[in-house]
mmCIF file of C-alpha atoms in Angstrom:
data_model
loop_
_atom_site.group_PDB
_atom_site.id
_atom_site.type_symbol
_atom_site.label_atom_id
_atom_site.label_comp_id
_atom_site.label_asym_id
_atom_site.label_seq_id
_atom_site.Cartn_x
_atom_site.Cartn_y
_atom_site.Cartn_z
ATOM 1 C CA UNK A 29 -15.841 29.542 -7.524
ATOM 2 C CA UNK A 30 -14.249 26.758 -9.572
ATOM 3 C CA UNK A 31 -13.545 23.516 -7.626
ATOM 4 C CA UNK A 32 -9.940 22.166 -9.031
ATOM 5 C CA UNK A 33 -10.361 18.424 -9.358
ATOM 6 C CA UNK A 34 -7.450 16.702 -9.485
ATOM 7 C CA UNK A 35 -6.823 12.350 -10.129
ATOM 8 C CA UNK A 36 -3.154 11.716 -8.708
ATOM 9 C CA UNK A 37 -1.891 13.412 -5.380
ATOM 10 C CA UNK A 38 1.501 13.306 -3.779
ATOM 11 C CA UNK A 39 1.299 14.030 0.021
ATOM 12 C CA UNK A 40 3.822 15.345 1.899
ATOM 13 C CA UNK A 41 4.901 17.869 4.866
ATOM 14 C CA UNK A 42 5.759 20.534 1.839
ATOM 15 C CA UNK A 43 2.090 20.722 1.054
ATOM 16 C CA UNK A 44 1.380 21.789 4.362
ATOM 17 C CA UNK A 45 3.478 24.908 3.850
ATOM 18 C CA UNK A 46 0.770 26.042 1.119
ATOM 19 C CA UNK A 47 -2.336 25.028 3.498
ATOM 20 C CA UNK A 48 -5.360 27.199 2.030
ATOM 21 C CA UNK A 49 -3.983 26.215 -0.870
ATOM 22 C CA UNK A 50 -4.347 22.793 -0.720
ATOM 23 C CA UNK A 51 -7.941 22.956 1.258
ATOM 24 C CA UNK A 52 -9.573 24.912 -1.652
ATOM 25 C CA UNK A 53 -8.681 21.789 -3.876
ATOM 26 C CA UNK A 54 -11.545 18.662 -4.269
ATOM 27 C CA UNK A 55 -9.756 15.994 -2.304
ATOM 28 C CA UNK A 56 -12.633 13.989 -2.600
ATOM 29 C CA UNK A 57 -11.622 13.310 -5.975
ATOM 30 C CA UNK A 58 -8.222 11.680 -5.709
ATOM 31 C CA UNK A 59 -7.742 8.456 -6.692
ATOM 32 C CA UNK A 60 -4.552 7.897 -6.731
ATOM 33 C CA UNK A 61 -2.490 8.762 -3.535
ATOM 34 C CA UNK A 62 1.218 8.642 -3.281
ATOM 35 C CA UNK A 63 2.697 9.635 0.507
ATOM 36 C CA UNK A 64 5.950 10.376 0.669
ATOM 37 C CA UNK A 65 6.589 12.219 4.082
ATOM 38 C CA UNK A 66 4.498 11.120 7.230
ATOM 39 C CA UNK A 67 4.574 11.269 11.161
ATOM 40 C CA UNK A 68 2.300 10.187 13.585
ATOM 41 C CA UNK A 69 1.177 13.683 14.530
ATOM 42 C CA UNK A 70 0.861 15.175 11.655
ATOM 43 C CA UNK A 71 -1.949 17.110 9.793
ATOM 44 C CA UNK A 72 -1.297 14.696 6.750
ATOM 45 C CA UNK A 73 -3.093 11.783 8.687
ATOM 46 C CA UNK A 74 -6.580 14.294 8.728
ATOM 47 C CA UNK A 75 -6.035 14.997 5.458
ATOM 48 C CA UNK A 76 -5.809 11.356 4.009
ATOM 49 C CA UNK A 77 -9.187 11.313 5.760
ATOM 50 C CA UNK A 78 -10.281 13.439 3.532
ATOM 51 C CA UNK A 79 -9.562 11.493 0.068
ATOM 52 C CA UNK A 80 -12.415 9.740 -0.282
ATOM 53 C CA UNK A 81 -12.031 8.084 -3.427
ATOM 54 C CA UNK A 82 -8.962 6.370 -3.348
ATOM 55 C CA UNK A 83 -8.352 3.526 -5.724
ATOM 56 C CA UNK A 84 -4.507 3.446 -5.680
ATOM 57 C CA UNK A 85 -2.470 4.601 -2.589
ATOM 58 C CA UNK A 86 1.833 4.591 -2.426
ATOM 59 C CA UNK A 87 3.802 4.500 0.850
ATOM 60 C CA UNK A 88 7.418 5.567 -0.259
ATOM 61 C CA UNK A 89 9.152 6.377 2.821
ATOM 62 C CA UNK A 90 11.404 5.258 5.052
ATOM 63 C CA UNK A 91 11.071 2.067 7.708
ATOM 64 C CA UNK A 92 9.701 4.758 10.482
ATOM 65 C CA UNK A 93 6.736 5.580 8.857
ATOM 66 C CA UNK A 94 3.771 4.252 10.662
ATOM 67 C CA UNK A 95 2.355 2.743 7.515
ATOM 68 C CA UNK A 96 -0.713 1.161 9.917
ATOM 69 C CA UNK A 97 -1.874 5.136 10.787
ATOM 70 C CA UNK A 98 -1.917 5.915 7.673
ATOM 71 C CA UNK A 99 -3.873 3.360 5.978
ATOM 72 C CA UNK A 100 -5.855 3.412 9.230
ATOM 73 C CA UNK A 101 -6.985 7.127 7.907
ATOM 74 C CA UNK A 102 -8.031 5.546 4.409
ATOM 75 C CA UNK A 103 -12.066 6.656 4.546
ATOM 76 C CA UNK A 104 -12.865 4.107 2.103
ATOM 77 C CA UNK A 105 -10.337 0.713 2.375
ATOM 78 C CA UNK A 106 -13.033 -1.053 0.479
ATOM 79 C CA UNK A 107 -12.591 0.941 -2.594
ATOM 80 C CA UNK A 108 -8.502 0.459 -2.292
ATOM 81 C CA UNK A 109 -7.402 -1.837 -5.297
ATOM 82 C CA UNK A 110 -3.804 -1.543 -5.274
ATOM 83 C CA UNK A 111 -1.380 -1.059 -2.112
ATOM 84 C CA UNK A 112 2.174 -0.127 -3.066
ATOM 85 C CA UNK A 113 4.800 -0.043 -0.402
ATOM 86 C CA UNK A 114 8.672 0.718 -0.742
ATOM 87 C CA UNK A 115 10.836 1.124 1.846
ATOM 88 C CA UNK A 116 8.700 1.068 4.720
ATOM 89 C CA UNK A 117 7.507 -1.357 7.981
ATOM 90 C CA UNK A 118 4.245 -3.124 6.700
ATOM 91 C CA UNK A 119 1.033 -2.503 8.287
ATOM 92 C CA UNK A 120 -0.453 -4.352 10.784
ATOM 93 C CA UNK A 121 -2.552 -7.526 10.131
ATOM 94 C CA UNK A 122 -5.645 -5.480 11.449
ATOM 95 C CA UNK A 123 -5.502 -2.602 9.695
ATOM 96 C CA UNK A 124 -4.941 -4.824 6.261
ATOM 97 C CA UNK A 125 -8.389 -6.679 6.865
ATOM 98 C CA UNK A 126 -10.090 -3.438 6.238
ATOM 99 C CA UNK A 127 -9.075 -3.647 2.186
ATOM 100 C CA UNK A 128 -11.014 -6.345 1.363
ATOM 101 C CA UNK A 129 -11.330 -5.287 -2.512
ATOM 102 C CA UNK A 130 -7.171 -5.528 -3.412
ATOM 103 C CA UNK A 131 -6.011 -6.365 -6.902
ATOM 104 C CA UNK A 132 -2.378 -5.190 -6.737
ATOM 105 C CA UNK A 133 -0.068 -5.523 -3.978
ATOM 106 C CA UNK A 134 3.502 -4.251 -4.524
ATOM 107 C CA UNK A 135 6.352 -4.180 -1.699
ATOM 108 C CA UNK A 136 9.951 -3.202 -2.556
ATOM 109 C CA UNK A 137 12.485 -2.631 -0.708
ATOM 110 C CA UNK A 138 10.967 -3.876 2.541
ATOM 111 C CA UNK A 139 13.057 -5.213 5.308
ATOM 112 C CA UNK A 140 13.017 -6.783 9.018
ATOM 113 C CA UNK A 141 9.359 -7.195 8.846
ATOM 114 C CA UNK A 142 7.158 -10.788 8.797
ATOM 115 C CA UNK A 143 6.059 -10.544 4.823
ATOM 116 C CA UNK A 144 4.690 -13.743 5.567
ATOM 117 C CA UNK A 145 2.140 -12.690 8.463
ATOM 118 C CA UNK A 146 1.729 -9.242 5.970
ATOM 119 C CA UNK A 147 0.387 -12.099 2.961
ATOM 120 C CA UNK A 148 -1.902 -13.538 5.653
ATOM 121 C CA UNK A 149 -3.859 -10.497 6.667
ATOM 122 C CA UNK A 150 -4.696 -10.282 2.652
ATOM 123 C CA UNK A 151 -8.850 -10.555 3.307
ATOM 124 C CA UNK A 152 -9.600 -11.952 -0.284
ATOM 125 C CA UNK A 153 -6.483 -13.597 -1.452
ATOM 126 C CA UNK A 154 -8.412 -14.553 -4.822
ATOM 127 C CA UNK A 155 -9.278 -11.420 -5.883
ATOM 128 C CA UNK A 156 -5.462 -10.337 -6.704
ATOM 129 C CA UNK A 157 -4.187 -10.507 -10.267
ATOM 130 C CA UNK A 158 -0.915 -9.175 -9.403
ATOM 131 C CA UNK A 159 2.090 -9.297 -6.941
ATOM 132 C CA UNK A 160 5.489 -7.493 -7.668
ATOM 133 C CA UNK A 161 8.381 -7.858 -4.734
ATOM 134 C CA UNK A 162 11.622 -6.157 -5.611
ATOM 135 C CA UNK A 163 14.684 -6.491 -2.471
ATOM 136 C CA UNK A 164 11.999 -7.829 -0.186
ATOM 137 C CA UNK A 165 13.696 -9.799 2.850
ATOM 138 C CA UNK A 166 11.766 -13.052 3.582
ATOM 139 C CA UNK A 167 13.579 -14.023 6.775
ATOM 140 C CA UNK A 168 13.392 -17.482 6.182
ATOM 141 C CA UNK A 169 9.741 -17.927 4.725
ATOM 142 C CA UNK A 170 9.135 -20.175 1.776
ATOM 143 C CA UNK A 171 7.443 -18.654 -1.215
ATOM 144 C CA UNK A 172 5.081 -21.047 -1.043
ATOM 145 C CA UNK A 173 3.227 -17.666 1.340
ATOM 146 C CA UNK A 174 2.159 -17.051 -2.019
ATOM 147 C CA UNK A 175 -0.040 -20.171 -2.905
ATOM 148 C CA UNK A 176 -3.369 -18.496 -1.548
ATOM 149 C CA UNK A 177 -2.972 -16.367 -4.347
ATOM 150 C CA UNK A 178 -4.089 -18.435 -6.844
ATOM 151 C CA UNK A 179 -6.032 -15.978 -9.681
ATOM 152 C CA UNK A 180 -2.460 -14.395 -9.365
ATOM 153 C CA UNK A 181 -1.523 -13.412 -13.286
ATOM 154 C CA UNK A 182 1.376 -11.263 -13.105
ATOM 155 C CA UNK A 183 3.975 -12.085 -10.504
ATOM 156 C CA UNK A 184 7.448 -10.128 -10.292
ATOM 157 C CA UNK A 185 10.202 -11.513 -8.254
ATOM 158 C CA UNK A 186 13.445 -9.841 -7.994
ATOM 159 C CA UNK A 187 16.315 -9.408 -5.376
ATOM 160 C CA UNK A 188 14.364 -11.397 -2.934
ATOM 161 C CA UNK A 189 16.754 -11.961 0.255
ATOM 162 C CA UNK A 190 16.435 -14.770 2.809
ATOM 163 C CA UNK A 191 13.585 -16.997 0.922
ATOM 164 C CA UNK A 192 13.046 -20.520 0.241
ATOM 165 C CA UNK A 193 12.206 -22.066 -2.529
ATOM 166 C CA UNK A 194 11.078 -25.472 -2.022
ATOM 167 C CA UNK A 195 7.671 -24.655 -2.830
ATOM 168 C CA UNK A 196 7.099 -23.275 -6.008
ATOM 169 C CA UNK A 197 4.405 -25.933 -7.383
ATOM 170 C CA UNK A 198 1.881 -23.275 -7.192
ATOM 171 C CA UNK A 199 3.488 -21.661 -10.177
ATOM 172 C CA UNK A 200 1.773 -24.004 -12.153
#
């Protein structure tokens, strides 16, 4: 029998409707993992569990998704290098801690969340060479929250909502 191996993966309740299907593939093997449809108590949480090799993993949702249970089901977090997140509630500051090896973080699109307490839980803050944030809502934080990032080389900033200013010496 001849194991399909596949890189990229997009997960969502639709694969579920094909179930054999999508258990005689080598999930092992993904490394890059976009979600696009999640709840709590779905199957999709086990099967994240299953991806063992993830390097790259996308949330692109909507602000319900429980973005903490899923990267809670991440096997590996230490292997995660780049965290993309649009449109969704960040994860907790626990559950962040666990992906201690990030280069890339990306949010767009996020709103009525503390981006600032998000940038906090960031475990190695030196280790990340790039930040994009597209229509991110600040609520008031400075983007000075950024400063601990200081190996940063490719920052994007666009359509940032409710942010200060005042502090960007660090651009230096």
């Amino acid at each position: 029998m001849e194991e399909n191996i596949i890189k990229k993966f997009e997960l969502n309740k639709n694969v579920l409707k094909d179930f054999d299907s999508l258990m005689s593939k080598n999930l092992g093997e993904i490394e890059e993992l976009t979600i696009t449809e999640v709840d709590s108590n779905s199957k999709i949480l086990n099967i994240i569990s299953l991806c063992l090799n993830v390097k790259t993993i996308t949330i692109d949702a909507n602000p319900r998704v429980d973005t903490t249970a899923v990267l809670n089901n991440i096997c590996k977090p230490d292997m995660v290098e780049t965290i993309i997140l649009r449109n969704v509630k960040i994860p907790s500051e626990r559950v962040m801690k666990k992906f201690i090896n990030l280069r890339l973080i990306s949010l767009s699109e996020i709103r009525f969340n503390k981006v600032g307490d998000y940038f906090n839980s960031i475990v190695n803050p030196r280790k990340i060479e790039a930040i994009s944030l597209l229509g991110v809502d600040f609520a008031g934080e400075d983007i000075s929250i950024l400063e601990k990032f200081s190996k940063v080389r490719y920052l994007t900033l666009k359509r940032l909502n409710n942010c200060r200013f005042a502090g960007l010496n660090f651009l230096k």
